[in-house]
Structure formats: C-alpha cells, structure tokens
JSON list of C-alpha atoms in Angstrom, two decimals:
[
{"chain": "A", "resi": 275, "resn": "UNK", "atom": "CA", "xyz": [71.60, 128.45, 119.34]},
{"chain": "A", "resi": 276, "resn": "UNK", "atom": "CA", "xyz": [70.62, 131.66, 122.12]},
{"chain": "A", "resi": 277, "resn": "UNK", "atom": "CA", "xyz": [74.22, 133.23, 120.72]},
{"chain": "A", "resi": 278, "resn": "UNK", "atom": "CA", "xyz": [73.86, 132.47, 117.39]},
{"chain": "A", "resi": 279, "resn": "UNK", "atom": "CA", "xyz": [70.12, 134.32, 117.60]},
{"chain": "A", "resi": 280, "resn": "UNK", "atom": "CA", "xyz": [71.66, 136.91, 119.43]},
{"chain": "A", "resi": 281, "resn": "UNK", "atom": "CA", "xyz": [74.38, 137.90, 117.13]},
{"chain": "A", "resi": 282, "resn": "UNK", "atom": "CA", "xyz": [72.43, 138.04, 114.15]},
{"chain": "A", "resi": 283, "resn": "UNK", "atom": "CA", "xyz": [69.59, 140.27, 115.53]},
{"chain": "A", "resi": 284, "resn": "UNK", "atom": "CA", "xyz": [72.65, 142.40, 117.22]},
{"chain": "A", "resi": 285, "resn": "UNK", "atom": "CA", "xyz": [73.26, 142.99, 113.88]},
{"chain": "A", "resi": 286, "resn": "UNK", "atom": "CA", "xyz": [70.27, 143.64, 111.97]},
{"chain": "A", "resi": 287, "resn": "UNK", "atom": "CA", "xyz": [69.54, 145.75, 114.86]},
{"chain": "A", "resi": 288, "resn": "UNK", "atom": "CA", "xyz": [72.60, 147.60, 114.92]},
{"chain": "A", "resi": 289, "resn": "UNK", "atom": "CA", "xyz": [72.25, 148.61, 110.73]},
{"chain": "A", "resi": 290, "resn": "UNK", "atom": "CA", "xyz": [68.57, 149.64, 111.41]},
{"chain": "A", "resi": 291, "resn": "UNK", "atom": "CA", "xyz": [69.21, 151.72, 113.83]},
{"chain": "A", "resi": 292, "resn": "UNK", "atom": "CA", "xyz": [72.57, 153.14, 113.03]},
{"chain": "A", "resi": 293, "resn": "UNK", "atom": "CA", "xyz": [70.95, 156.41, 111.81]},
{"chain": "A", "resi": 294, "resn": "UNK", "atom": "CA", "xyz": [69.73, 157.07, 115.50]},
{"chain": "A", "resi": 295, "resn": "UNK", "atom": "CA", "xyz": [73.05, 156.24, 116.69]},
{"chain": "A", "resi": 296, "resn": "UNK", "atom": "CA", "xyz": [74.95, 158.79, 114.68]},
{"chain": "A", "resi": 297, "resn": "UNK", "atom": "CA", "xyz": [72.16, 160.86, 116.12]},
{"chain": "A", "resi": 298, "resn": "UNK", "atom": "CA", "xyz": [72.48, 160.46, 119.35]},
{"chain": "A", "resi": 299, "resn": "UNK", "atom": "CA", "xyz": [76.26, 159.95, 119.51]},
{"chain": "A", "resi": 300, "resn": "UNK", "atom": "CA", "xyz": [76.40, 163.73, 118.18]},
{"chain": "A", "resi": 301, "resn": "UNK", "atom": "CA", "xyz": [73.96, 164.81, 120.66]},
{"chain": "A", "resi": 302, "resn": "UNK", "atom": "CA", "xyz": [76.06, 163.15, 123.38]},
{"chain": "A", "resi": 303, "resn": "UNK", "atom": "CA", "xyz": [79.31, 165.16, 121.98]},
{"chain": "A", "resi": 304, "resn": "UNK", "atom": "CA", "xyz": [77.57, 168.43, 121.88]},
{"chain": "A", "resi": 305, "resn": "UNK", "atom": "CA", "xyz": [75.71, 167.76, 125.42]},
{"chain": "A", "resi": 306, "resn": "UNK", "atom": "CA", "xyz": [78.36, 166.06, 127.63]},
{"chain": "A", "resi": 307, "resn": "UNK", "atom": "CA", "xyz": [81.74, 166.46, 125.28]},
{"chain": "A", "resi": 308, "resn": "UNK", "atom": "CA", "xyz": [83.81, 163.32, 125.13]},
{"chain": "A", "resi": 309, "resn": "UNK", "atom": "CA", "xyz": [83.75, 160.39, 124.99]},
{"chain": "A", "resi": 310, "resn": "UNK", "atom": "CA", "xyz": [80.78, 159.67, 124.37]},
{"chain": "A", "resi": 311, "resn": "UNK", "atom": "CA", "xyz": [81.30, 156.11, 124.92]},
{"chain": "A", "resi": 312, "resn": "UNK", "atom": "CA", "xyz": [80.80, 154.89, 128.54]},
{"chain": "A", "resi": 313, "resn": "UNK", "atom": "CA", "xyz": [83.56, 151.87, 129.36]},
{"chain": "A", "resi": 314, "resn": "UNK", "atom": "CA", "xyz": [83.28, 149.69, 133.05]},
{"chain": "A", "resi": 315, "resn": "UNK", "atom": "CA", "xyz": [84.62, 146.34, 133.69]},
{"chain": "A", "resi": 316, "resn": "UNK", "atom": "CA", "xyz": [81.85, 143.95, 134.21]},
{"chain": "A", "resi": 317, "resn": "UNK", "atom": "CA", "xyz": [81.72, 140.17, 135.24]},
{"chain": "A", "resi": 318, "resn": "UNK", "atom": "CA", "xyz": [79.85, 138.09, 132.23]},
{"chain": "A", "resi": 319, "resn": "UNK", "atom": "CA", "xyz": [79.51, 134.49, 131.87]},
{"chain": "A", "resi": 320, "resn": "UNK", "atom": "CA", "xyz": [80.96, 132.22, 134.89]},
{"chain": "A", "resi": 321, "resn": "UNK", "atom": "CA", "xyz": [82.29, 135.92, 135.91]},
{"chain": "A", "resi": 322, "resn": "UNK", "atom": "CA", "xyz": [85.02, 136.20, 133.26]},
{"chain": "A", "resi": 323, "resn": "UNK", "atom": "CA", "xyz": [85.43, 140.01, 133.08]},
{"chain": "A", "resi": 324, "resn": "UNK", "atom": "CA", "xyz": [84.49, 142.25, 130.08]},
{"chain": "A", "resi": 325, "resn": "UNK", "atom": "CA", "xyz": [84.39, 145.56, 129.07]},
{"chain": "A", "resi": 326, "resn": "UNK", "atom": "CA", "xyz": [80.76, 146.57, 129.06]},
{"chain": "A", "resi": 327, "resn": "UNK", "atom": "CA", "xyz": [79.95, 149.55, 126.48]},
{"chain": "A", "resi": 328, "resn": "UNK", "atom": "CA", "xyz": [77.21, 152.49, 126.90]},
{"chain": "A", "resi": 329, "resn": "UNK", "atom": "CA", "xyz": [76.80, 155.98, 125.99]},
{"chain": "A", "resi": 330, "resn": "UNK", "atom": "CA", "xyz": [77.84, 158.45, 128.43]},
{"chain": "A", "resi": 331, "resn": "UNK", "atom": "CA", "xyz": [75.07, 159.62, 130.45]},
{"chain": "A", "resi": 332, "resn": "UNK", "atom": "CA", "xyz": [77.24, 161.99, 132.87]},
{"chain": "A", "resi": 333, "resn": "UNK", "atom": "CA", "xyz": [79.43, 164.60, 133.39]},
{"chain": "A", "resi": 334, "resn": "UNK", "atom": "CA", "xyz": [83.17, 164.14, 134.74]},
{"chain": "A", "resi": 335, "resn": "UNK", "atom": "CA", "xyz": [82.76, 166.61, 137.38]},
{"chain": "A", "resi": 336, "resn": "UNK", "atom": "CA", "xyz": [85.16, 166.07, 140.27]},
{"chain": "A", "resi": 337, "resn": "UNK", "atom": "CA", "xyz": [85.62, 167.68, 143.18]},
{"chain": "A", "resi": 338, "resn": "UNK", "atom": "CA", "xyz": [88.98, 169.46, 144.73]},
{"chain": "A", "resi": 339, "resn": "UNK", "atom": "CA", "xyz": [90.51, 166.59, 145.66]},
{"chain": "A", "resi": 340, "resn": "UNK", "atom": "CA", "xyz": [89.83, 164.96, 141.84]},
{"chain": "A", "resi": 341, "resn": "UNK", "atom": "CA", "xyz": [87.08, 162.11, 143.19]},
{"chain": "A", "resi": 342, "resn": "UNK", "atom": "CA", "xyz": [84.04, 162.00, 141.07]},
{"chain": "A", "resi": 343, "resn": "UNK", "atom": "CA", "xyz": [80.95, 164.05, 142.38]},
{"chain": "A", "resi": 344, "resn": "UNK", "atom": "CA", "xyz": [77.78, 161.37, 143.40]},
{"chain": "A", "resi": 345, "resn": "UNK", "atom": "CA", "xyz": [75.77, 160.66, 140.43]},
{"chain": "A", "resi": 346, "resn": "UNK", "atom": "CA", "xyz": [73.07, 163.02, 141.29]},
{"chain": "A", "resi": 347, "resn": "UNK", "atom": "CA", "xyz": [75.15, 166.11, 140.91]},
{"chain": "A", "resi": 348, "resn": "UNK", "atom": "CA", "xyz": [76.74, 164.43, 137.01]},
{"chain": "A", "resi": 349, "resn": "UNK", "atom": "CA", "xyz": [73.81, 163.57, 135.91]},
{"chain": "A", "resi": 350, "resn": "UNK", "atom": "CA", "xyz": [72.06, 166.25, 133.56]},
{"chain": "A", "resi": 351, "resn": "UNK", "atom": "CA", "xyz": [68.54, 166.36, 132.01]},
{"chain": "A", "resi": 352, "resn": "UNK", "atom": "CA", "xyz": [70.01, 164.84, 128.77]},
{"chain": "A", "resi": 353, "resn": "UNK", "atom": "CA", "xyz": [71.79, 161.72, 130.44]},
{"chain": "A", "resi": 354, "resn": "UNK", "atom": "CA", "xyz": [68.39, 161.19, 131.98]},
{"chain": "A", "resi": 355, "resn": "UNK", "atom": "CA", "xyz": [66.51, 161.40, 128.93]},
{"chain": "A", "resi": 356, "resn": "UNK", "atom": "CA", "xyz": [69.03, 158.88, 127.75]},
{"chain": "A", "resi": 357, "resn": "UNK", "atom": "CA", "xyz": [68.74, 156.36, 130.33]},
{"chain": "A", "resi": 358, "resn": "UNK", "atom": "CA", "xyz": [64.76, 156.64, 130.41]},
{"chain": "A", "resi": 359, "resn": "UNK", "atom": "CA", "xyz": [64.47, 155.78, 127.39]},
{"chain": "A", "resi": 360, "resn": "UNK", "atom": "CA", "xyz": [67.25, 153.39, 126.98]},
{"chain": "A", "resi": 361, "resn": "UNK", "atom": "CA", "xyz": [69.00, 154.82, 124.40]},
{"chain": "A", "resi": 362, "resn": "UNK", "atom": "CA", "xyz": [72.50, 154.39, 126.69]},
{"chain": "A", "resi": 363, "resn": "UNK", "atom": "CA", "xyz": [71.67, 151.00, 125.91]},
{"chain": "A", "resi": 364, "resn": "UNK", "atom": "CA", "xyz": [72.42, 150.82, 122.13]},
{"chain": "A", "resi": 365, "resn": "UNK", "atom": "CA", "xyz": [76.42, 150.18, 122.20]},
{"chain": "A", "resi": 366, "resn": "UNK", "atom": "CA", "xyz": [75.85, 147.14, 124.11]},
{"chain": "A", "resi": 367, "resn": "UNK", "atom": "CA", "xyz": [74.83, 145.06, 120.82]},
{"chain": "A", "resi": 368, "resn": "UNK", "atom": "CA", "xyz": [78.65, 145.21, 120.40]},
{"chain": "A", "resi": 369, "resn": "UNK", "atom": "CA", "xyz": [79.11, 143.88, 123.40]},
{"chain": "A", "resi": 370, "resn": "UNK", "atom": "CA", "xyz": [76.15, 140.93, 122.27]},
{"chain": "A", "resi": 371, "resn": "UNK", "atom": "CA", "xyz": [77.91, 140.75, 118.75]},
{"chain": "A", "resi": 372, "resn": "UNK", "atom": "CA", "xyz": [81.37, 140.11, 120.84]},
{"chain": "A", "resi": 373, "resn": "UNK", "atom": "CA", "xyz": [79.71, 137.13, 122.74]},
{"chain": "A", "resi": 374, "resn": "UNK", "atom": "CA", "xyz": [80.43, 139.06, 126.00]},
{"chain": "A", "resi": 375, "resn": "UNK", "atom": "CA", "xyz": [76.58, 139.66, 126.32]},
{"chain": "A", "resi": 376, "resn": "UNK", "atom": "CA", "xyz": [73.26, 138.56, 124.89]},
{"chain": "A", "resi": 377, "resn": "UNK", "atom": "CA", "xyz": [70.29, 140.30, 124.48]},
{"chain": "A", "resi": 378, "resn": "UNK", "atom": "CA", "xyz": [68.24, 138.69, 127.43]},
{"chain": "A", "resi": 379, "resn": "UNK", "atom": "CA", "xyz": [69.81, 137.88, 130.40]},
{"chain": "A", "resi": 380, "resn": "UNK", "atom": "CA", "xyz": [70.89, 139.57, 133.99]},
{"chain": "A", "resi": 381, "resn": "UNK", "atom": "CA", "xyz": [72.11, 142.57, 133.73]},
{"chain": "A", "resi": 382, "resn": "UNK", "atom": "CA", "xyz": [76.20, 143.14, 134.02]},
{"chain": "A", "resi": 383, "resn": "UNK", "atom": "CA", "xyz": [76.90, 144.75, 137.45]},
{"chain": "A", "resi": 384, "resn": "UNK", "atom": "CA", "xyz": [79.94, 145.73, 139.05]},
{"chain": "A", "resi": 385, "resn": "UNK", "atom": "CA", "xyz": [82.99, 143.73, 139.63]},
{"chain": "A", "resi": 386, "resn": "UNK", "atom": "CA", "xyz": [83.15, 145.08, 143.73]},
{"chain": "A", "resi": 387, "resn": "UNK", "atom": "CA", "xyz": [79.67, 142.89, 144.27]},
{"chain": "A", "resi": 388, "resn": "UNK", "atom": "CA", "xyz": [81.30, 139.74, 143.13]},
{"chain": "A", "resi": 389, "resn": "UNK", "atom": "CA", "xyz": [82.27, 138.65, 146.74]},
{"chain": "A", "resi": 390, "resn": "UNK", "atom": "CA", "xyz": [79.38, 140.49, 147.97]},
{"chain": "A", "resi": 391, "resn": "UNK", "atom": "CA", "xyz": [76.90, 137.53, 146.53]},
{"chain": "A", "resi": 392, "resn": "UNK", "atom": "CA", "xyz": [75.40, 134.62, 148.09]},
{"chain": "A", "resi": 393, "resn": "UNK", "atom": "CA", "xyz": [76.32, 131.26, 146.53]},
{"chain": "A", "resi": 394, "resn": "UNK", "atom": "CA", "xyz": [72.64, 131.34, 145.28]},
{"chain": "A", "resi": 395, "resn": "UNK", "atom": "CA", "xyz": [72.81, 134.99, 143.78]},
{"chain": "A", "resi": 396, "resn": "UNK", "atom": "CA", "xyz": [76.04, 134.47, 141.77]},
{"chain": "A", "resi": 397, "resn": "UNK", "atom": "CA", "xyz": [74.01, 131.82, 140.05]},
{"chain": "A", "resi": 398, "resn": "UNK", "atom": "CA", "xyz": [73.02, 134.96, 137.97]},
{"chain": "A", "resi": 399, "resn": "UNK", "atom": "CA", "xyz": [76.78, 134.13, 136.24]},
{"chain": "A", "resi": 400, "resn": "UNK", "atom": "CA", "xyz": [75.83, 130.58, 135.14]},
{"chain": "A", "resi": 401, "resn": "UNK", "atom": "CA", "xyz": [73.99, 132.43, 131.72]},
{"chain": "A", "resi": 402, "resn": "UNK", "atom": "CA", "xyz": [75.26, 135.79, 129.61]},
{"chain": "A", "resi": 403, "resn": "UNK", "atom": "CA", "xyz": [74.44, 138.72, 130.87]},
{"chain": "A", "resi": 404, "resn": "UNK", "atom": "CA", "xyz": [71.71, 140.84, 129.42]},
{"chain": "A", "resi": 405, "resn": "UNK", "atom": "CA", "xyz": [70.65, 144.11, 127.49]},
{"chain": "A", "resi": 406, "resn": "UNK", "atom": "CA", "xyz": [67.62, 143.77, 129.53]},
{"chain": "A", "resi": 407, "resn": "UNK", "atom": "CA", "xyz": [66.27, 140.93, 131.15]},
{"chain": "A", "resi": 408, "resn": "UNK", "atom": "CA", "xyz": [63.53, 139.42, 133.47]},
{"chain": "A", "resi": 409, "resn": "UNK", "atom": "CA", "xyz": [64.90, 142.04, 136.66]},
{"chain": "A", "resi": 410, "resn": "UNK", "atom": "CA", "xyz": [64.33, 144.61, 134.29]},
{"chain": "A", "resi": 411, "resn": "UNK", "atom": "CA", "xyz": [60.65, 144.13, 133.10]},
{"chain": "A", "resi": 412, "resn": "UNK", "atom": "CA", "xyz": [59.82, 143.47, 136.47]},
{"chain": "A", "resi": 413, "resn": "UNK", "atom": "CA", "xyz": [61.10, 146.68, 138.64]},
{"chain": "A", "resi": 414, "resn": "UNK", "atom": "CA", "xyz": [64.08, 147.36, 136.92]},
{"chain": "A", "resi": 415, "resn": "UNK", "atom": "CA", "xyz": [66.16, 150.08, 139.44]},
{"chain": "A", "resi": 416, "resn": "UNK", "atom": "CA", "xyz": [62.63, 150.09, 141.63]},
{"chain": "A", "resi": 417, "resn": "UNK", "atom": "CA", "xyz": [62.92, 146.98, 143.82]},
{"chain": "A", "resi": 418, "resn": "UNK", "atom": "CA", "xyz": [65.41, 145.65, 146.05]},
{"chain": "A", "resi": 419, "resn": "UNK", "atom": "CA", "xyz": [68.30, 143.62, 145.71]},
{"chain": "A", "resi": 420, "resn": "UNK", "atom": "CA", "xyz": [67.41, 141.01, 147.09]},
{"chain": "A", "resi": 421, "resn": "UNK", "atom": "CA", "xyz": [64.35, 140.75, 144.75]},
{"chain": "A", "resi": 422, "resn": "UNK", "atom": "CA", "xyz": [66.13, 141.73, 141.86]},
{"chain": "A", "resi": 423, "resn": "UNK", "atom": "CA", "xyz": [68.60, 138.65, 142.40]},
{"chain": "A", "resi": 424, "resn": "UNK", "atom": "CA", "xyz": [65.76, 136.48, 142.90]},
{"chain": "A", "resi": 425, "resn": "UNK", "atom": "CA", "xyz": [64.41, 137.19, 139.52]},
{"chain": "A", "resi": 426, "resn": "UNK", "atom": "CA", "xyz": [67.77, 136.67, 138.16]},
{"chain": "A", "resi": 427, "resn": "UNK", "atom": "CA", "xyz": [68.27, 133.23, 139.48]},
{"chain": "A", "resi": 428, "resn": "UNK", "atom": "CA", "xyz": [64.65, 132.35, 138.53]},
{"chain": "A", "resi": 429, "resn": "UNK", "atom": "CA", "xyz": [65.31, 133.56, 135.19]},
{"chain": "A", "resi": 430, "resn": "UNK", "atom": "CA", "xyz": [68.69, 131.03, 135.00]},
{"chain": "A", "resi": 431, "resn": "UNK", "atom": "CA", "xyz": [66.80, 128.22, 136.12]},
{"chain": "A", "resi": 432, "resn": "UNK", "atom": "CA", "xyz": [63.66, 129.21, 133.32]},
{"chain": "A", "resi": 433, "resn": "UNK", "atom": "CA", "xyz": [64.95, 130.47, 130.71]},
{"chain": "A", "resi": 434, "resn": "UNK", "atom": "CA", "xyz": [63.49, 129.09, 127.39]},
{"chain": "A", "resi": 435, "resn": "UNK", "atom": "CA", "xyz": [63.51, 131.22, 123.66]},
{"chain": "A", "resi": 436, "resn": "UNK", "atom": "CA", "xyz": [59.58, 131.65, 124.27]},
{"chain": "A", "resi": 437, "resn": "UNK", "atom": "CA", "xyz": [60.71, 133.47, 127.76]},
{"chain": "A", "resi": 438, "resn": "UNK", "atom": "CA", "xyz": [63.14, 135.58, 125.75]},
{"chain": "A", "resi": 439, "resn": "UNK", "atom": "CA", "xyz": [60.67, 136.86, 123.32]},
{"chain": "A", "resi": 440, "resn": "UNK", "atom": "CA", "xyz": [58.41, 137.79, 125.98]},
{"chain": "A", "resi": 441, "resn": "UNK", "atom": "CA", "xyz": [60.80, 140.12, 127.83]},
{"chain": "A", "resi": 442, "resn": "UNK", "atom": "CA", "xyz": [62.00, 142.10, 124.72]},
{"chain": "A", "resi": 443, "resn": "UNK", "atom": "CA", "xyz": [58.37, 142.57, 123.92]},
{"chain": "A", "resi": 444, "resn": "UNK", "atom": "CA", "xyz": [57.51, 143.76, 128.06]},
{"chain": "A", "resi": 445, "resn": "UNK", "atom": "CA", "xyz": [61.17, 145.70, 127.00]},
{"chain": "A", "resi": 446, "resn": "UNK", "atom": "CA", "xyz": [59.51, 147.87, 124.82]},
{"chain": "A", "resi": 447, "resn": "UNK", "atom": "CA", "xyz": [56.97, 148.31, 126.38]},
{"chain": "A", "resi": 448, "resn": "UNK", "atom": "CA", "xyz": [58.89, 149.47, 129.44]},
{"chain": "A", "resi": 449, "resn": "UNK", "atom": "CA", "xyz": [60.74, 152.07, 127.62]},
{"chain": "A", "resi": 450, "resn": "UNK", "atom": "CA", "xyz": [57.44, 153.55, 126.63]},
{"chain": "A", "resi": 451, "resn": "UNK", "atom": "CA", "xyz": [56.31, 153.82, 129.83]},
{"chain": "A", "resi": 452, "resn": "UNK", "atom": "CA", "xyz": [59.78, 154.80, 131.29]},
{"chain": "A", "resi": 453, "resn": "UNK", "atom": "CA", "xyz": [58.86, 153.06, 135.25]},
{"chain": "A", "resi": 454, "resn": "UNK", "atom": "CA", "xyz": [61.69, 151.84, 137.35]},
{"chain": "A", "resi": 455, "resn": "UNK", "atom": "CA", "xyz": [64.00, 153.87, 136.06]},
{"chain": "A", "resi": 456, "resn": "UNK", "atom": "CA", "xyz": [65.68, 154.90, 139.19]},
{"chain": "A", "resi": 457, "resn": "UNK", "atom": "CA", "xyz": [65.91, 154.06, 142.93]},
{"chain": "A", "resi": 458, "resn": "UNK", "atom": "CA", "xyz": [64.36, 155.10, 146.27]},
{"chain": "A", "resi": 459, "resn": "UNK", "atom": "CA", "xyz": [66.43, 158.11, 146.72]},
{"chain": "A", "resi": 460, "resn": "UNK", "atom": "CA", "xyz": [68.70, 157.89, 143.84]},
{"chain": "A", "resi": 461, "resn": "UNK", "atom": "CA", "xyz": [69.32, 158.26, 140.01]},
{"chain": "A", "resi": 462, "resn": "UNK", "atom": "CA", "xyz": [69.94, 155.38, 139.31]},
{"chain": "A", "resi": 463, "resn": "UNK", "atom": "CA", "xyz": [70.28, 152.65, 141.94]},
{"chain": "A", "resi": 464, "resn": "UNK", "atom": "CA", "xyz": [71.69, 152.30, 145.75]},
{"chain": "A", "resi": 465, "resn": "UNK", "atom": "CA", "xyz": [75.08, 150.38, 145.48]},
{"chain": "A", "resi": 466, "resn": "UNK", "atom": "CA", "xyz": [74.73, 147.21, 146.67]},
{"chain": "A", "resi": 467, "resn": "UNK", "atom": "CA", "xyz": [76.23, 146.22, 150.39]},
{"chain": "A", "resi": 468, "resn": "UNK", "atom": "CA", "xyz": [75.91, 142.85, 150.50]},
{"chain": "A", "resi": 469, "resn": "UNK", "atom": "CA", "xyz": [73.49, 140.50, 152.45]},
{"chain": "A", "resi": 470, "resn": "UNK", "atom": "CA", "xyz": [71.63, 142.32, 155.34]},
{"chain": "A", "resi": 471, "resn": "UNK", "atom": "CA", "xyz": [71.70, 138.42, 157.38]},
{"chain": "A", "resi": 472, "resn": "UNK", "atom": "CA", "xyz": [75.30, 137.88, 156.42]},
{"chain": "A", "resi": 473, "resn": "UNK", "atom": "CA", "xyz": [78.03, 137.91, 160.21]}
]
C-alpha cells in the first residue's frame, strides 16, 4: 500500500512541479554547467544498491593530481541555495516512482558505511529509503550519527501512514525554516567513521 501511495503522489508531484524543474535544471546548467544531474550508488531496501538521483549542487574542481577538492571549496552560493531549500531533492521522485525509494523513510547514504554499521543501525535497510524522513525533521545534518541512526531504527520499528503524513508536513516546514542544513564544521555532513566503542 506505502509504494503504491508513494508512486502516485511521485507523480502528481512530479507534473505539478515540472515547471520549477525546467527552472531550476536551467539555472543549474548556466550556474554549475553539466550535468546537472547528480548520480551516487546508494544501498536501498535490504541494501540492494541503486542509483540515487539529485541535482548537482557542486563544482568538479580537482586538484593537480585530478582528486576532487573537499566539498567546502565545490560548493558555491547557488548549490547552497539548492540544498537549503531542498530543491536538489526533486529528481529523487524518480527514484520513488522506480520503487528504489519512497517518500518517507531513512535517507540513502553511502555504500563505504555499509560495514561501518552496527547490526542495530543497518536495521535502517529493513524499510525504503527516504526523500526525507524522521532523521531529517529532527536535526537533519545537525546531530550526530549515532542519534541520527537512532531515529532511523525508531522510525523502522514505528512507522505507520499517520507517522508519514506528519513528517512531510514537519518537511515543509523545515525547508522554510532551512535548520540543520549542515554539520559542525562542514557543508554538509562529517563522513561517518564507524562506531566510536567498536575494537
């Protein structure tokens, strides 16, 4: 029933707002160049892998040697505008319409934390992953990890349609305000190195 709902408000969502797509996908092309689509392989549902879509938010800058400058020095006032407001967001309704990802759910992170988890965090696998989810309206890229994964889990082990509704509403709101949209330190958030109490 959750992908059924899912899909067909990917949809009507995706045809409202396609006007503001076109928008900012031309915005993207004359800020940043191309693509403006922003690819990564993500682990979804019991981990399978998926390619997770955004719109680009950063440069390609590299540096002599041809690695990728940090994030910090790539990002540029318009990718942040992007990603404060959420607007990198919009691709991934494919990504809900393909049944890789629903609209509520944790959020898709990258395939190197996989063996990182503990068995409890990689419960955050046992559901879709999420456009937003209960992390998200509660910190988003401001708390830890390890509270971040905690909210995850909980939301596995609570998640109801009634629970849904509530965190695309405190979604919205979010955006409005624009909190949590970055780490301690960071532009977006501090990888992820595993459990501090793991040998």
């Amino acid at each position: 029933m959750k992908l059924l709902i899912d899909t067909v408000f990917s949809v009507v969502l995706l045809l409202m707002l396609s006007p503001l797509i076109i928008v900012v996908s031309l915005l993207i092309y004359l800020n940043l160049g191309s693509p403006i689509l922003f690819t990564q392989a993500r682990p979804g549902l019991n981990g399978k892998i998926f390619k997770m879509m955004k719109f680009r938010t950063m440069l390609d800058a590299k540096d002599k040697q041809g690695n990728l400058l940090p994030d910090d020095q790539r990002m540029t006032k318009f990718g942040g505008f992007l990603r404060s407001t959420s607007l990198d967001e919009l691709p991934g309704l494919l990504n809900v319409i393909k049944g890789d990802m629903s609209l509520v759910g944790p959020r898709p992170l990258l395939v190197q934390y996989l063996p990182l988890y503990s068995p409890e965090q990689a419960r955050r696998h046992d559901v879709r992953p999420g456009i937003t989810g209960w992390a998200q309206v509660n910190g988003r890229n401001a708390i830890s990890w390890e509270d971040k994964f905690k909210l995850d889990v909980w939301y596995v082990e609570n998640q109801s349609f009634l629970l849904d509704i509530k965190i695309l509403f405190l979604t919205v709101k979010k955006v409005f305000v624009r909190e949590g949209i970055s780490g301690d330190g960071h532009v977006t958030m501090e990888p992820f190195k595993g459990n501090q109490n793991d040998g």
